[in-house]
Amino acid sequence: MTYDFKQFIDRENTRAAKFVFREKLFGRSDVLPLWVADMDFSSVPELQEALIERAKHNIYGYTMYDDEILNAVTNWLKERHDYDVDSELLSFSPGVIPSLHALVQIFTEENDQIVIQPPVYPPFFSVVKAHNRELVENPLINENGHYKMDFDHLEETFKNGAKAFILCSPHNPVGRVWTKGELQTLADLCVKYDVYLFSDEIHADIIFNGHKHLAVATLNEQIAEKTFTLMAPSKTFNIAGLQASYVISPNKELKEKVDQQLMRQGFSMLNTFAYTALEAVYKHGADWLDALIEQLEENKQLIDQKLEESNAPITSVQTEGTYLVWLDFSKTGLDHDEIKRKLNDEAKVGLNDGKSFGEQGEQFMRINIASPPSTIEEGIDRIIKAFE
């Protein structure tokens, strides 16, 4: 089957967040929205068929998962990532962030130190602070557009008593797909200093050519005992609005604690369509995903080519995975607020504010490239025109 990722699909008047919040975020409603992390692509065809078939029943009562759903998840992880997961260690949740809140509450105490690596997904900051934990930053090092971990500094934070570390793998927004060597060094430190590892791997399926995602829990038994892996089909298949994710716990005893906390938060089950969607995309979405990645790589190449051929002092970092690209405006000579003003009022393109990812995001912006190439071309052309 062939899939059309070049077709423009009008999402106006569908209550899509990226359109509804334009005026609130950018001060005007006519910006081209390339910010919130969902796609402008139609999802897996078999998903639509499965949802319609389920809707024909027209009863939407409390719904539970069964072995078919569990097998769909574990088979996907085994085939796509060589990650052999015991289905009895899966806990379902409407999202990775609710799951992170649960893990922080279960496995750390008030005033405990939790380490994150900015610039990073903004909810990582709030998931620590909301529960009166001490946020400790281990900033990534930017070497000419390629980011790496600062392991010497990370070890110092662990020596100082950190109880948990939140990993973003692949990394949002800098697009790194961490290598086995990098993950092994991180894992060894977590084991050495007895630090829990909460690994957000929601973008694990969207990996560019020449790179491979490795679930950190697969490295060895020692790190597996300390790692909670958070995954979802939501980014992969553009079903974030259906709210389906899961946590993979190290063992049944810790899994029971996760389930109890999720129940306290009111997340003891998913909605009816979430289960249907999760099963459908994992069973039928592999070819669709391969085609999607090809289009995303083409979109990234388009951005790079346009920037290189222009006189705009803007660069994009080396992207290895995800559909989120980190744009560097530091050579424009403008301060952050002026960069935002030019994007909003001259380019009329809505991007994610780099500073929302931490102070390391000053003079950076995040662009979502999961749109037809015509939309991406229009967006980057507008940006170049405003900054040339």
Short mmCIF file of C-alpha atoms in Angstrom, two decimals:
data_model
loop_
_atom_site.label_atom_id
_atom_site.label_comp_id
_atom_site.label_asym_id
_atom_site.label_seq_id
_atom_site.Cartn_x
_atom_site.Cartn_y
_atom_site.Cartn_z
CA MET A 1 0.00 0.00 0.00
CA THR A 2 1.16 3.54 -0.73
CA TYR A 3 0.57 6.43 1.65
CA ASP A 4 0.20 10.08 0.70
CA PHE A 5 2.10 12.39 3.04
CA LYS A 6 2.11 15.24 0.52
CA GLN A 7 -1.62 15.91 0.59
CA PHE A 8 -2.71 19.04 2.47
CA ILE A 9 -5.46 18.31 5.01
CA ASP A 10 -7.29 21.34 6.40
CA ARG A 11 -7.44 21.11 10.20
CA GLU A 12 -9.15 24.45 10.78
CA ASN A 13 -12.43 24.22 12.70
CA THR A 14 -11.64 20.76 14.07
CA ARG A 15 -10.75 22.10 17.54
CA ALA A 16 -7.11 21.22 16.85
CA ALA A 17 -4.97 22.74 19.61
CA LYS A 18 -2.34 24.08 17.22
CA PHE A 19 -5.01 26.32 15.63
CA VAL A 20 -7.21 27.09 18.65
CA PHE A 21 -4.33 28.52 20.72
CA ARG A 22 -2.66 30.61 18.00
CA GLU A 23 -3.89 33.98 19.20
CA LYS A 24 -3.20 33.22 22.86
CA LEU A 25 0.37 32.06 22.20
CA PHE A 26 1.46 34.23 19.29
CA GLY A 27 -0.75 37.28 19.62
CA ARG A 28 -2.42 36.75 16.27
CA SER A 29 -4.57 34.12 14.57
CA ASP A 30 -2.94 34.20 11.13
CA VAL A 31 0.35 32.46 11.96
CA LEU A 32 1.25 29.21 10.22
CA PRO A 33 1.25 26.81 13.20
CA LEU A 34 4.34 24.58 13.24
CA TRP A 35 4.59 24.09 16.96
CA VAL A 36 2.53 21.56 18.97
CA ALA A 37 3.84 18.00 18.63
CA ASP A 38 1.20 16.32 16.53
CA MET A 39 1.14 15.71 12.79
CA ASP A 40 -0.82 17.12 9.87
CA PHE A 41 -0.90 13.65 8.31
CA SER A 42 -3.78 11.21 8.12
CA SER A 43 -3.05 8.19 10.33
CA VAL A 44 -2.98 4.49 9.53
CA PRO A 45 -5.99 3.56 7.33
CA GLU A 46 -6.71 0.42 9.35
CA LEU A 47 -7.04 2.61 12.43
CA GLN A 48 -9.96 4.53 10.96
CA GLU A 49 -11.62 1.27 9.96
CA ALA A 50 -11.17 -0.16 13.46
CA LEU A 51 -12.60 2.93 15.14
CA ILE A 52 -15.62 3.03 12.82
CA GLU A 53 -16.26 -0.66 13.37
CA ARG A 54 -16.08 -0.19 17.14
CA ALA A 55 -18.39 2.84 16.97
CA LYS A 56 -21.05 0.81 15.17
CA HIS A 57 -21.62 -1.05 18.44
CA ASN A 58 -22.69 2.31 19.90
CA ILE A 59 -22.11 1.35 23.52
CA TYR A 60 -19.09 2.98 25.13
CA GLY A 61 -19.03 1.63 28.66
CA TYR A 62 -16.03 0.83 30.80
CA THR A 63 -13.55 -1.07 28.66
CA MET A 64 -10.59 -3.22 29.65
CA TYR A 65 -7.59 -4.58 27.81
CA ASP A 66 -7.11 -8.26 27.00
CA ASP A 67 -4.38 -10.54 25.70
CA GLU A 68 -4.88 -9.32 22.12
CA ILE A 69 -3.99 -5.78 23.16
CA LEU A 70 -1.09 -6.88 25.36
CA ASN A 71 0.30 -9.03 22.54
CA ALA A 72 0.00 -6.14 20.09
CA VAL A 73 2.23 -4.04 22.38
CA THR A 74 4.80 -6.70 23.19
CA ASN A 75 5.04 -7.91 19.58
CA TRP A 76 5.65 -4.34 18.38
CA LEU A 77 8.40 -3.79 20.95
CA LYS A 78 10.04 -7.10 20.08
CA GLU A 79 9.90 -6.65 16.31
CA ARG A 80 10.67 -2.92 16.16
CA HIS A 81 13.13 -2.54 19.02
CA ASP A 82 14.28 -6.03 19.97
CA TYR A 83 12.79 -5.28 23.40
CA ASP A 84 11.40 -8.45 24.98
CA VAL A 85 8.81 -7.29 27.52
CA ASP A 86 6.77 -9.39 29.94
CA SER A 87 3.17 -8.26 29.37
CA GLU A 88 2.52 -8.57 33.11
CA LEU A 89 4.82 -5.59 33.66
CA LEU A 90 2.72 -3.21 31.51
CA SER A 91 0.63 -0.48 33.12
CA PHE A 92 -1.62 1.64 30.92
CA SER A 93 -1.97 5.39 31.34
CA PRO A 94 -3.51 8.20 29.25
CA GLY A 95 -0.09 9.81 28.79
CA VAL A 96 3.61 9.81 29.57
CA ILE A 97 3.37 12.93 31.74
CA PRO A 98 0.66 11.52 34.06
CA SER A 99 2.88 8.45 34.38
CA LEU A 100 5.90 10.59 35.25
CA HIS A 101 3.88 12.35 37.95
CA ALA A 102 3.02 8.93 39.38
CA LEU A 103 6.63 7.72 39.34
CA VAL A 104 7.89 10.88 41.04
CA GLN A 105 5.28 10.49 43.79
CA ILE A 106 5.98 6.79 44.34
CA PHE A 107 9.75 6.60 44.24
CA THR A 108 10.91 9.95 45.63
CA GLU A 109 10.11 12.04 48.68
CA GLU A 110 9.65 15.78 49.13
CA ASN A 111 12.92 17.70 48.71
CA ASP A 112 14.58 14.75 46.95
CA GLN A 113 16.74 15.74 44.00
CA ILE A 114 15.64 14.75 40.49
CA VAL A 115 17.93 15.37 37.50
CA ILE A 116 16.86 16.45 33.99
CA GLN A 117 18.87 17.43 30.89
CA PRO A 118 17.85 20.78 29.40
CA PRO A 119 17.06 22.02 26.88
CA VAL A 120 14.29 19.47 27.30
CA TYR A 121 10.53 18.92 27.01
CA PRO A 122 8.96 21.61 29.27
CA PRO A 123 6.73 19.31 31.40
CA PHE A 124 9.90 17.69 32.81
CA PHE A 125 10.42 20.86 34.85
CA SER A 126 6.89 20.97 36.24
CA VAL A 127 6.66 17.24 36.96
CA VAL A 128 9.51 17.72 39.45
CA LYS A 129 8.50 21.05 40.95
CA ALA A 130 4.80 20.17 41.31
CA HIS A 131 5.63 17.64 44.02
CA ASN A 132 8.12 19.76 45.94
CA ARG A 133 11.14 17.88 44.68
CA GLU A 134 14.42 19.68 44.01
CA LEU A 135 15.08 20.16 40.31
CA VAL A 136 18.72 19.57 39.34
CA GLU A 137 19.84 20.44 35.82
CA ASN A 138 22.51 18.54 33.92
CA PRO A 139 22.58 20.63 30.72
CA LEU A 140 23.44 19.01 27.42
CA ILE A 141 26.59 20.23 25.65
CA ASN A 142 26.10 21.77 22.21
CA GLU A 143 29.10 21.10 19.96
CA ASN A 144 28.46 22.84 16.62
CA GLY A 145 24.87 21.67 16.42
CA HIS A 146 25.47 18.21 17.87
CA TYR A 147 24.38 17.69 21.46
CA LYS A 148 25.97 15.29 23.92
CA MET A 149 25.65 14.47 27.62
CA ASP A 150 27.99 15.97 30.22
CA PHE A 151 28.75 12.79 32.14
CA ASP A 152 31.29 14.37 34.52
CA HIS A 153 28.71 16.87 35.71
CA LEU A 154 26.03 14.18 35.80
CA GLU A 155 28.15 12.06 38.12
CA GLU A 156 28.57 15.05 40.43
CA THR A 157 24.79 15.45 40.65
CA PHE A 158 24.45 11.76 41.50
CA LYS A 159 27.21 12.01 44.11
CA ASN A 160 25.31 14.88 45.71
CA GLY A 161 22.36 12.62 46.43
CA ALA A 162 20.02 12.61 43.42
CA LYS A 163 17.28 10.02 43.80
CA ALA A 164 16.00 9.90 40.22
CA PHE A 165 16.92 10.87 36.68
CA ILE A 166 14.45 11.61 33.86
CA LEU A 167 15.84 10.62 30.47
CA CYS A 168 14.42 11.89 27.17
CA SER A 169 15.26 9.23 24.56
CA PRO A 170 15.16 10.12 21.70
CA HIS A 171 15.64 13.66 22.88
CA ASN A 172 13.03 16.38 22.47
CA PRO A 173 13.87 19.02 21.22
CA VAL A 174 17.49 18.43 20.06
CA GLY A 175 16.73 15.26 18.07
CA ARG A 176 19.48 13.05 19.48
CA VAL A 177 19.13 9.28 19.29
CA TRP A 178 21.46 8.23 22.09
CA THR A 179 24.07 5.62 21.18
CA LYS A 180 24.61 2.37 23.05
CA GLY A 181 27.85 3.77 24.49
CA GLU A 182 26.15 6.89 25.81
CA LEU A 183 23.30 4.92 27.35
CA GLN A 184 25.72 2.42 28.89
CA THR A 185 27.68 5.21 30.59
CA LEU A 186 24.43 6.69 31.90
CA ALA A 187 23.21 3.29 33.08
CA ASP A 188 26.46 2.54 34.88
CA LEU A 189 26.17 5.82 36.79
CA CYS A 190 22.57 5.12 37.79
CA VAL A 191 23.53 1.68 39.07
CA LYS A 192 26.65 2.95 40.87
CA TYR A 193 24.80 5.70 42.73
CA ASP A 194 21.46 3.86 43.16
CA VAL A 195 19.44 6.35 41.08
CA TYR A 196 16.04 5.49 39.61
CA LEU A 197 15.85 5.99 35.84
CA PHE A 198 12.55 7.24 34.42
CA SER A 199 13.02 6.87 30.66
CA ASP A 200 10.63 8.78 28.40
CA GLU A 201 10.87 6.90 25.09
CA ILE A 202 7.71 8.24 23.45
CA HIS A 203 9.58 9.13 20.22
CA ALA A 204 11.33 5.74 20.03
CA ASP A 205 9.68 4.69 16.76
CA ILE A 206 10.62 7.78 14.74
CA ILE A 207 14.29 7.19 13.98
CA PHE A 208 16.17 8.49 10.94
CA ASN A 209 18.36 6.41 8.62
CA GLY A 210 21.71 5.41 10.10
CA HIS A 211 20.48 5.49 13.69
CA LYS A 212 18.79 2.99 15.99
CA HIS A 213 16.81 3.47 19.16
CA LEU A 214 17.92 1.34 22.09
CA ALA A 215 15.66 0.94 25.11
CA VAL A 216 17.97 1.65 28.03
CA ALA A 217 16.39 -1.13 30.10
CA THR A 218 17.71 -3.70 27.63
CA LEU A 219 21.36 -2.96 28.37
CA ASN A 220 21.75 -5.31 31.33
CA GLU A 221 19.89 -6.72 34.31
CA GLN A 222 21.35 -4.16 36.73
CA ILE A 223 19.91 -1.12 34.94
CA ALA A 224 16.69 -2.96 34.09
CA GLU A 225 16.02 -3.26 37.83
CA LYS A 226 16.16 0.54 38.19
CA THR A 227 14.41 1.63 34.99
CA PHE A 228 10.81 2.53 34.30
CA THR A 229 10.27 2.85 30.53
CA LEU A 230 7.47 5.12 29.31
CA MET A 231 6.25 4.58 25.75
CA ALA A 232 3.21 5.26 23.57
CA PRO A 233 1.92 5.01 20.01
CA SER A 234 0.63 8.59 20.22
CA LYS A 235 3.51 10.48 18.56
CA THR A 236 4.30 7.62 16.18
CA PHE A 237 0.85 7.32 14.65
CA ASN A 238 -0.64 10.79 15.31
CA ILE A 239 -3.17 9.61 17.89
CA ALA A 240 -2.26 11.83 20.85
CA GLY A 241 -5.89 12.93 21.14
CA LEU A 242 -6.94 9.36 21.90
CA GLN A 243 -4.64 9.25 24.94
CA ALA A 244 -2.93 5.87 25.16
CA SER A 245 0.45 5.15 26.74
CA TYR A 246 2.05 2.61 29.01
CA VAL A 247 4.75 2.13 31.64
CA ILE A 248 7.08 -0.88 31.67
CA SER A 249 8.12 -1.58 35.26
CA PRO A 250 11.20 -3.56 36.39
CA ASN A 251 9.24 -6.20 38.30
CA LYS A 252 5.76 -7.12 39.51
CA GLU A 253 6.22 -5.64 42.97
CA LEU A 254 7.12 -2.20 41.61
CA LYS A 255 4.47 -2.51 38.90
CA GLU A 256 1.84 -2.94 41.61
CA LYS A 257 2.98 0.33 43.19
CA VAL A 258 2.68 2.06 39.84
CA ASP A 259 -0.85 0.71 39.33
CA GLN A 260 -1.90 1.83 42.80
CA GLN A 261 -0.64 5.37 42.22
CA LEU A 262 -2.25 5.61 38.79
CA MET A 263 -5.53 4.51 40.37
CA ARG A 264 -5.19 7.22 43.04
CA GLN A 265 -4.81 9.73 40.21
CA GLY A 266 -7.93 8.35 38.53
CA PHE A 267 -6.12 6.59 35.68
CA SER A 268 -7.07 2.97 36.25
CA MET A 269 -8.16 2.38 32.63
CA LEU A 270 -8.01 3.93 29.17
CA ASN A 271 -10.98 5.10 27.15
CA THR A 272 -12.71 2.69 24.79
CA PHE A 273 -11.23 4.12 21.59
CA ALA A 274 -7.72 4.31 23.03
CA TYR A 275 -7.55 0.53 23.40
CA THR A 276 -8.97 0.05 19.90
CA ALA A 277 -6.46 2.50 18.43
CA LEU A 278 -3.46 1.08 20.26
CA GLU A 279 -4.17 -2.42 19.00
CA ALA A 280 -4.87 -1.31 15.42
CA VAL A 281 -1.76 0.81 14.88
CA TYR A 282 0.61 -1.70 16.43
CA LYS A 283 -0.82 -4.50 14.31
CA HIS A 284 -1.07 -2.63 11.01
CA GLY A 285 1.14 0.46 11.18
CA ALA A 286 4.67 -0.74 10.36
CA ASP A 287 4.64 0.05 6.64
CA TRP A 288 2.89 3.37 7.25
CA LEU A 289 5.60 4.31 9.76
CA ASP A 290 8.41 3.46 7.35
CA ALA A 291 6.81 5.73 4.73
CA LEU A 292 6.32 8.48 7.30
CA ILE A 293 10.01 8.45 8.26
CA GLU A 294 10.99 8.82 4.60
CA GLN A 295 8.81 11.94 4.35
CA LEU A 296 10.20 13.40 7.57
CA GLU A 297 13.76 12.91 6.33
CA GLU A 298 12.80 14.64 3.09
CA ASN A 299 11.29 17.54 5.06
CA LYS A 300 14.43 17.91 7.17
CA GLN A 301 16.59 17.93 4.04
CA LEU A 302 14.33 20.59 2.56
CA ILE A 303 14.82 22.83 5.60
CA ASP A 304 18.59 22.32 5.60
CA GLN A 305 18.86 23.03 1.87
CA LYS A 306 16.74 26.16 2.09
CA LEU A 307 18.75 27.52 5.01
CA GLU A 308 22.10 26.73 3.35
CA GLU A 309 21.08 28.47 0.12
CA SER A 310 19.76 31.55 1.91
CA ASN A 311 21.46 34.54 3.51
CA ALA A 312 19.54 34.01 6.75
CA PRO A 313 21.91 33.42 9.71
CA ILE A 314 19.88 30.44 10.93
CA THR A 315 20.93 26.80 11.23
CA SER A 316 19.19 23.59 12.24
CA VAL A 317 20.87 21.09 14.54
CA GLN A 318 21.70 17.56 13.42
CA THR A 319 18.45 15.61 13.74
CA GLU A 320 18.65 11.84 14.26
CA GLY A 321 15.03 11.16 15.23
CA THR A 322 11.61 12.62 16.15
CA TYR A 323 9.76 15.07 13.90
CA LEU A 324 10.92 18.05 15.93
CA VAL A 325 13.81 20.22 14.70
CA TRP A 326 15.83 22.63 16.86
CA LEU A 327 16.55 25.89 15.01
CA ASP A 328 19.50 28.05 16.06
CA PHE A 329 18.98 31.84 15.72
CA SER A 330 22.02 32.80 17.79
CA LYS A 331 23.93 34.21 14.79
CA THR A 332 21.15 36.68 13.95
CA GLY A 333 22.53 39.17 16.49
CA LEU A 334 19.02 39.58 17.90
CA ASP A 335 17.88 38.95 21.44
CA HIS A 336 15.31 36.26 22.13
CA ASP A 337 12.28 38.54 22.34
CA GLU A 338 13.15 40.20 19.03
CA ILE A 339 13.51 36.78 17.39
CA LYS A 340 10.05 35.86 18.66
CA ARG A 341 8.60 39.16 17.42
CA LYS A 342 10.00 38.70 13.93
CA LEU A 343 8.71 35.14 13.76
CA ASN A 344 5.25 36.13 14.96
CA ASP A 345 4.73 39.45 13.21
CA GLU A 346 6.92 39.33 10.10
CA ALA A 347 7.26 35.65 9.22
CA LYS A 348 3.87 34.85 10.76
CA VAL A 349 5.04 31.36 11.69
CA GLY A 350 4.22 29.83 15.07
CA LEU A 351 7.14 27.88 16.58
CA ASN A 352 7.77 26.60 20.10
CA ASP A 353 9.66 29.15 22.20
CA GLY A 354 13.13 27.75 22.88
CA LYS A 355 13.26 29.24 26.37
CA SER A 356 10.32 27.07 27.42
CA PHE A 357 12.80 24.14 27.20
CA GLY A 358 15.13 25.81 29.71
CA GLU A 359 17.49 28.78 29.67
CA GLN A 360 19.71 26.82 27.27
CA GLY A 361 17.00 27.39 24.66
CA GLU A 362 17.62 31.12 24.45
CA GLN A 363 17.89 32.15 20.78
CA PHE A 364 16.55 28.75 19.71
CA MET A 365 13.12 27.70 18.50
CA ARG A 366 11.53 24.30 17.85
CA ILE A 367 9.79 23.61 14.55
CA ASN A 368 7.49 20.65 13.91
CA ILE A 369 8.23 19.15 10.47
CA ALA A 370 5.37 16.60 10.46
CA SER A 371 3.41 18.39 7.72
CA PRO A 372 3.25 18.08 3.93
CA PRO A 373 6.41 19.42 2.25
CA SER A 374 4.43 22.31 0.76
CA THR A 375 3.59 23.50 4.29
CA ILE A 376 7.16 23.07 5.51
CA GLU A 377 8.49 24.94 2.46
CA GLU A 378 6.09 27.81 3.03
CA GLY A 379 7.06 28.00 6.69
CA ILE A 380 10.82 28.00 6.16
CA ASP A 381 10.51 30.46 3.25
CA ARG A 382 8.62 32.87 5.49
CA ILE A 383 11.28 32.52 8.22
CA ILE A 384 14.14 33.07 5.77
CA LYS A 385 12.48 36.15 4.27
CA ALA A 386 12.03 37.69 7.72
CA PHE A 387 15.66 37.12 8.75
CA GLU A 388 17.65 37.60 5.54
#
